[in-house]
Coordinates of N, CA and C in Angstrom, one line a residue:
M1 N 0.6 -0.8 -0.1 CA 0.1 -0.1 0.2 C 1.0 1.1 -0.2
S2 N 0.8 2.1 -0.9 CA 1.2 3.5 -1.2 C 1.3 4.6 0.4
T3 N 2.2 5.0 0.8 CA 1.9 6.2 2.0 C 0.5 7.0 1.3
A4 N 0.5 7.3 0.2 CA -0.9 8.4 0.1 C -2.1 7.6 0.2
A5 N -2.0 6.0 -0.2 CA -3.3 5.2 0.4 C -3.3 4.9 1.6
A6 N -2.5 5.2 2.8 CA -2.4 4.9 4.3 C -3.3 6.0 4.4
L7 N -2.7 7.2 4.0 CA -2.9 8.7 5.0 C -4.1 8.6 4.6
T8 N -5.5 8.0 3.4 CA -6.0 8.7 3.0 C -6.9 7.8 4.0
L9 N -6.9 6.4 4.2 CA -7.1 5.7 4.2 C -8.2 6.5 6.1
A10 N -6.6 6.8 7.1 CA -6.6 7.1 8.0 C -7.1 8.5 8.6
G11 N -7.4 9.4 7.1 CA -7.8 10.6 6.6 C -9.9 9.9 6.8
R12 N -9.9 9.1 6.3 CA -11.1 8.3 6.6 C -12.1 8.4 7.2
K13 N -10.7 7.5 8.2 CA -11.7 7.1 9.7 C -12.0 8.3 10.4
W14 N -10.7 9.3 10.2 CA -10.6 10.2 11.2 C -12.6 11.3 10.5
H15 N -12.4 11.4 9.4 CA -13.3 12.1 8.8 C -14.8 11.1 9.1
E16 N -14.7 10.3 9.2 CA -16.2 9.2 9.7 C -16.3 9.2 10.9
S17 N -15.3 9.9 11.8 CA -15.4 9.9 13.1 C -16.3 11.1 13.5
M18 N -16.5 12.3 13.0 CA -16.7 13.2 13.0 C -18.7 13.6 12.2
M19 N -18.2 11.8 11.5 CA -20.2 12.3 11.0 C -20.9 12.3 12.7
D20 N -21.4 12.5 13.3 CA -22.7 12.4 14.7 C -23.7 12.4 13.5
D21 N -24.5 12.8 12.6 CA -25.5 13.6 12.2 C -26.2 11.4 11.7
T22 N -26.9 11.6 11.7 CA -27.4 10.4 10.5 C -29.0 10.3 9.4
C23 N -28.5 9.9 8.3 CA -29.9 10.7 7.0 C -29.7 9.4 6.6
T24 N -30.2 10.0 5.4 CA -31.1 8.7 4.3 C -31.3 9.4 3.3
I25 N -30.1 8.6 2.4 CA -30.3 8.8 0.8 C -31.3 8.5 -0.5
T26 N -32.3 8.9 -1.3 CA -33.8 8.3 -1.5 C -33.1 8.6 -3.3
R27 N -33.6 8.0 -3.8 CA -33.5 8.5 -5.1 C -34.9 7.9 -5.8
A28 N -35.9 8.3 -6.6 CA -36.6 8.1 -7.4 C -36.7 7.2 -8.5
S29 N -37.7 6.0 -8.2 CA -38.2 5.2 -8.8 C -39.4 4.8 -9.4
A30 N -39.0 4.1 -10.8 CA -40.9 3.4 -11.2 C -40.6 2.2 -11.0
N31 N -42.1 1.5 -10.9 CA -42.1 0.3 -10.9 C -40.7 -0.5 -10.3
G32 N -39.9 -0.1 -9.2 CA -39.4 -0.8 -8.2 C -38.3 -0.9 -8.7
A33 N -38.1 -0.1 -10.0 CA -36.3 0.1 -10.9 C -35.9 1.9 -10.9
V34 N -34.5 1.7 -9.9 CA -34.2 3.0 -10.1 C -33.6 3.0 -11.1
I35 N -34.4 4.8 -11.4 CA -34.0 5.6 -12.3 C -32.5 6.3 -12.0
P36 N -32.6 6.9 -13.8 CA -30.5 6.5 -13.5 C -30.5 8.2 -13.4
S37 N -29.6 8.5 -12.5 CA -30.2 10.2 -12.0 C -28.9 10.8 -13.2
N38 N -30.0 12.2 -14.1 CA -29.5 12.2 -14.5 C -28.8 13.9 -14.3
G39 N -29.3 14.4 -12.9 CA -28.6 15.7 -12.6 C -30.5 16.6 -12.5
Q40 N -31.2 15.4 -13.2 CA -33.1 16.1 -12.6 C -33.9 15.5 -13.5
P41 N -33.4 13.8 -12.2 CA -34.6 12.5 -11.5 C -35.7 13.4 -11.7
P42 N -36.8 12.1 -11.9 CA -38.1 12.4 -11.3 C -38.4 12.7 -10.4
I43 N -39.2 14.0 -9.5 CA -39.1 13.9 -8.6 C -40.8 14.8 -7.8
D44 N -41.2 14.7 -8.7 CA -42.2 15.0 -8.5 C -43.6 15.4 -9.3
G45 N -43.2 13.6 -10.4 CA -45.0 13.4 -10.9 C -44.8 13.9 -12.2
L46 N -44.0 14.6 -12.4 CA -44.4 15.4 -13.8 C -43.7 14.7 -15.2
E47 N -42.6 14.2 -15.1 CA -42.2 13.7 -16.3 C -43.1 12.2 -15.9
P48 N -42.7 11.7 -17.8 CA -43.5 10.1 -17.8 C -42.3 9.8 -17.8
A49 N -40.8 9.8 -17.4 CA -40.1 8.7 -16.9 C -40.5 8.0 -16.1
S50 N -41.1 8.4 -15.7 CA -41.0 7.9 -14.0 C -42.8 6.7 -13.6
G51 N -43.1 6.3 -14.7 CA -44.0 5.4 -15.0 C -45.1 5.5 -15.2
L52 N -46.5 5.0 -15.3 CA -47.6 5.3 -16.2 C -48.3 6.0 -15.7
L53 N -48.9 6.8 -15.8 CA -49.7 8.2 -15.6 C -51.3 7.5 -15.2
D54 N -50.7 8.4 -13.6 CA -52.4 7.9 -12.9 C -53.7 8.9 -13.1
E55 N -54.2 7.9 -13.9 CA -55.6 9.1 -14.6 C -56.0 10.2 -13.6
T56 N -56.3 9.4 -11.8 CA -57.1 10.0 -11.0 C -56.0 11.8 -10.7
T57 N -55.2 11.4 -10.5 CA -54.3 12.8 -10.3 C -53.6 13.2 -11.4
G58 N -53.5 12.8 -12.4 CA -52.9 13.4 -13.3 C -51.1 13.4 -13.3
L59 N -51.2 13.0 -12.9 CA -48.7 12.3 -12.1 C -48.5 11.1 -12.6
Y60 N -47.7 11.7 -12.3 CA -46.8 10.5 -12.4 C -46.0 9.7 -11.6
P61 N -46.1 8.0 -10.9 CA -45.6 7.9 -9.4 C -44.4 7.8 -9.5
V62 N -43.7 8.4 -8.1 CA -42.7 8.9 -8.0 C -42.6 8.1 -6.8
N63 N -42.0 6.3 -6.5 CA -40.8 5.8 -5.4 C -40.1 5.9 -5.5
P64 N -39.6 6.5 -4.0 CA -38.1 6.7 -3.4 C -37.9 5.3 -3.2
V65 N -35.9 4.8 -3.5 CA -35.7 3.4 -3.3 C -35.1 4.9 -2.6
T66 N -34.3 3.6 -1.2 CA -33.1 4.2 -0.8 C -32.0 3.3 -1.2
I67 N -31.0 4.6 -1.3 CA -29.5 4.7 -1.6 C -28.5 4.4 -1.1
Y68 N -29.0 5.2 0.6 CA -27.8 4.5 1.4 C -28.0 5.3 3.2
A69 N -28.4 4.8 4.2 CA -28.9 5.2 5.1 C -27.3 4.9 6.3
G70 N -26.8 5.8 6.8 CA -25.8 5.8 8.0 C -25.1 7.0 8.4
P71 N -24.5 7.6 8.8 CA -23.5 8.6 9.3 C -23.8 9.6 8.1
C72 N -23.7 10.7 8.7 CA -23.2 11.8 7.5 C -23.0 13.3 8.5
R73 N -22.7 13.9 7.7 CA -22.3 15.7 7.9 C -22.7 16.4 7.5
V74 N -23.2 17.5 8.1 CA -22.6 18.8 7.4 C -22.3 20.4 7.3
V75 N -22.4 20.6 6.5 CA -21.3 22.1 6.6 C -22.3 23.2 5.8
V76 N -22.0 24.1 6.8 CA -22.4 25.7 6.4 C -20.7 26.3 6.8
Q77 N -21.1 26.0 4.4 CA -19.2 27.3 4.6 C -19.7 29.1 5.7
P78 N -18.8 30.0 6.4 CA -19.0 30.6 7.2 C -18.6 31.7 6.6
R79 N -20.0 32.2 5.9 CA -19.9 33.1 4.6 C -21.1 33.7 4.7
P80 N -21.2 35.1 5.0 CA -22.7 35.7 4.5 C -23.6 35.2 3.6
P81 N -24.6 34.6 3.7 CA -25.3 34.7 2.6 C -25.6 35.6 1.8
K82 N -25.5 35.4 0.5 CA -25.5 36.3 -0.9 C -27.5 35.8 -1.4
D83 N -28.2 37.0 -1.4 CA -29.4 37.5 -2.4 C -29.0 37.2 -3.7
T84 N -30.2 36.8 -4.1 CA -30.3 36.9 -5.5 C -31.8 36.7 -5.7
N85 N -32.1 37.5 -6.8 CA -33.3 37.7 -6.9 C -33.6 36.9 -8.4
A86 N -34.6 35.4 -8.0 CA -35.2 34.8 -9.3 C -37.0 35.0 -9.1
I87 N -37.2 35.4 -10.1 CA -38.6 36.0 -10.5 C -39.1 36.9 -9.7
G88 N -38.2 37.6 -9.2 CA -39.3 39.0 -8.0 C -39.1 38.5 -6.9
Q89 N -39.0 37.5 -6.9 CA -38.0 37.5 -5.1 C -37.0 37.1 -4.6
V90 N -36.3 38.1 -3.6 CA -35.4 37.8 -3.5 C -34.8 36.8 -1.9
E91 N -34.1 35.8 -2.4 CA -34.0 34.8 -1.6 C -32.4 34.9 -1.1
A92 N -31.9 34.7 0.4 CA -30.8 34.3 0.5 C -30.4 32.7 0.0
V93 N -29.1 32.7 -0.2 CA -28.5 31.4 -0.6 C -27.0 31.5 0.0
T94 N -27.0 30.5 0.3 CA -26.5 29.7 2.2 C -26.1 28.8 1.3
N95 N -24.1 28.6 0.9 CA -23.3 27.2 0.5 C -23.3 26.0 1.8
A96 N -24.0 24.8 1.4 CA -24.0 23.8 2.7 C -23.0 22.7 1.9
R97 N -22.9 21.6 2.9 CA -22.2 21.1 2.2 C -22.2 19.6 2.7
L98 N -22.4 18.9 2.1 CA -22.8 17.0 2.8 C -21.3 16.6 3.1
D99 N -21.6 15.6 3.9 CA -20.0 14.9 4.1 C -20.6 13.3 3.9
L100 N -20.4 12.7 3.3 CA -20.5 11.1 3.5 C -18.7 10.4 3.6
P101 N -19.5 9.1 4.4 CA -18.5 7.9 4.2 C -18.2 7.8 2.8
V102 N -16.6 7.3 2.0 CA -16.5 7.2 0.9 C -16.8 6.1 0.4
V103 N -17.2 5.3 1.4 CA -16.6 4.0 1.0 C -18.9 3.6 0.6
A104 N -19.2 3.5 1.9 CA -20.5 3.1 2.3 C -21.5 3.9 1.0
S105 N -20.6 4.9 0.9 CA -21.9 5.6 -0.3 C -21.3 6.1 -1.9
A106 N -20.8 4.7 -2.8 CA -20.5 4.7 -3.7 C -21.8 5.1 -4.6
N107 N -22.7 4.7 -3.8 CA -24.4 4.8 -5.0 C -24.8 6.2 -5.5
V108 N -24.5 6.9 -3.9 CA -25.0 8.2 -4.3 C -24.0 9.1 -5.2
R109 N -25.7 10.3 -6.2 CA -25.6 10.4 -7.0 C -25.8 11.9 -7.1
D110 N -25.6 13.2 -8.2 CA -26.1 14.5 -7.8 C -27.5 13.9 -8.1
G111 N -28.9 14.8 -7.8 CA -29.8 14.7 -8.0 C -31.0 14.5 -6.6
D112 N -30.0 13.3 -6.2 CA -30.5 12.2 -4.9 C -31.1 13.4 -3.8
V113 N -31.8 12.7 -3.0 CA -32.8 13.4 -1.7 C -32.2 12.9 -0.2
V114 N -31.8 14.0 0.6 CA -31.2 13.5 1.8 C -32.0 14.3 2.6
V115 N -32.5 13.2 3.7 CA -33.4 13.8 4.6 C -32.3 13.4 6.3
F116 N -32.6 14.5 7.5 CA -31.9 14.1 7.5 C -32.2 13.6 9.1
N117 N -32.1 12.1 10.2 CA -32.8 11.4 11.0 C -32.6 11.7 12.1
T118 N -31.1 12.0 12.5 CA -31.1 12.0 14.0 C -29.8 13.5 13.3
S119 N -29.5 14.1 14.6 CA -28.3 14.9 14.6 C -28.0 15.9 15.8
V120 N -26.6 16.4 15.5 CA -26.1 16.6 17.1 C -27.7 18.0 16.7
D121 N -27.8 18.6 16.0 CA -28.6 19.9 15.7 C -30.0 19.4 15.3
P122 N -30.7 20.3 16.4 CA -32.2 19.8 16.5 C -32.8 20.2 15.4
G123 N -32.8 21.5 14.5 CA -33.1 21.6 14.0 C -33.0 21.1 12.5
L124 N -31.7 20.2 12.2 CA -32.2 19.5 11.1 C -32.9 18.3 10.9
V125 N -33.1 17.5 12.1 CA -34.0 16.6 11.6 C -35.6 16.3 10.9
G126 N -34.9 16.2 10.4 CA -36.9 16.3 9.1 C -36.4 17.0 7.8
A127 N -35.2 17.6 8.0 CA -34.7 18.7 7.3 C -34.3 17.9 5.8
R128 N -35.0 18.3 4.7 CA -34.3 17.3 3.0 C -33.8 18.9 2.1
Y129 N -32.8 18.3 1.7 CA -32.0 18.6 0.9 C -31.8 18.0 -0.2
R130 N -31.5 18.8 -1.6 CA -31.0 17.5 -2.7 C -29.7 17.7 -3.1
L131 N -29.5 16.6 -3.1 CA -27.5 17.0 -4.1 C -28.1 16.9 -4.6
R132 N -26.2 18.3 -4.9 CA -25.6 19.0 -6.1 C -24.5 18.4 -6.7
G133 N -24.2 18.5 -7.8 CA -22.5 18.3 -7.8 C -21.9 16.8 -7.9
L134 N -20.7 16.5 -8.7 CA -19.4 15.4 -8.7 C -19.5 15.7 -7.2
A135 N -18.7 14.2 -6.4 CA -18.0 13.9 -5.4 C -17.5 13.0 -4.7
G136 N -17.1 12.6 -6.1 CA -16.0 11.5 -6.0 C -14.0 12.2 -6.6
Q137 N -13.3 11.9 -5.2 CA -11.7 12.1 -5.6 C -10.5 11.2 -5.1
T138 N -9.4 10.7 -5.9 CA -8.8 9.3 -5.2 C -8.6 9.3 -4.2
H139 N -8.1 10.3 -3.7 CA -7.3 10.7 -2.2 C -8.5 11.3 -1.0
G140 N -9.7 11.0 -1.5 CA -10.9 12.4 -0.8 C -11.2 11.3 1.0
T141 N -11.2 12.0 1.5 CA -11.1 11.4 3.0 C -13.1 11.1 3.2
A142 N -13.7 11.7 2.6 CA -14.9 11.8 2.6 C -15.9 12.1 1.3
R143 N -16.8 11.5 1.3 CA -17.6 11.8 -0.3 C -18.6 13.0 0.1
R144 N -18.0 14.5 -0.9 CA -19.2 15.6 -0.3 C -19.7 16.2 -1.1
F145 N -20.9 16.4 -1.6 CA -22.1 17.2 -2.2 C -22.2 18.2 -1.4
F146 N -22.5 19.0 -2.6 CA -22.9 20.3 -2.5 C -24.8 20.2 -2.3
V147 N -25.3 20.8 -1.1 CA -27.1 20.4 -1.1 C -27.6 22.0 -1.3
E148 N -29.2 21.5 -1.8 CA -29.9 23.0 -1.4 C -31.0 22.1 -0.9
A149 N -32.2 23.6 -0.7 CA -33.4 22.8 0.3 C -33.5 22.3 -0.7
Y150 N -34.5 21.9 -0.6 CA -35.8 20.9 -1.4 C -37.4 20.5 0.0
T151 N -38.1 21.1 -0.8 CA -39.5 20.7 -0.3 C -40.8 20.6 -1.3

């Protein structure tokens, strides 16, 4: 084992020791098959890729499949939020990041949804976020995703 690989493993153990929250990460599916994440998986029932149309509701069924459940850590960058003007509404944008264990979260992708089950911060319990961006790296000590609020 190379020195870099040994240091990476030690860094992963250290990083995972700080993951005091637990979360569940899901991905939309159709008829039990996971829909490949393409950055915008069907989440709202409006896309035909997510199954057969429900004539009663006028929506396509979306059934979340659990991709990961386990320890995690959320980090908010220590910067003031930026105000953005989206269609006439001013919104404060804060950059937050979700850290996951590297090996256990190998199947987590951009577009998946995370829900916090337990947290050192009681305000996070039940909070839902959408994962954004790429998260793999050769000597990564955690799988890191940017997150955005999901309601």
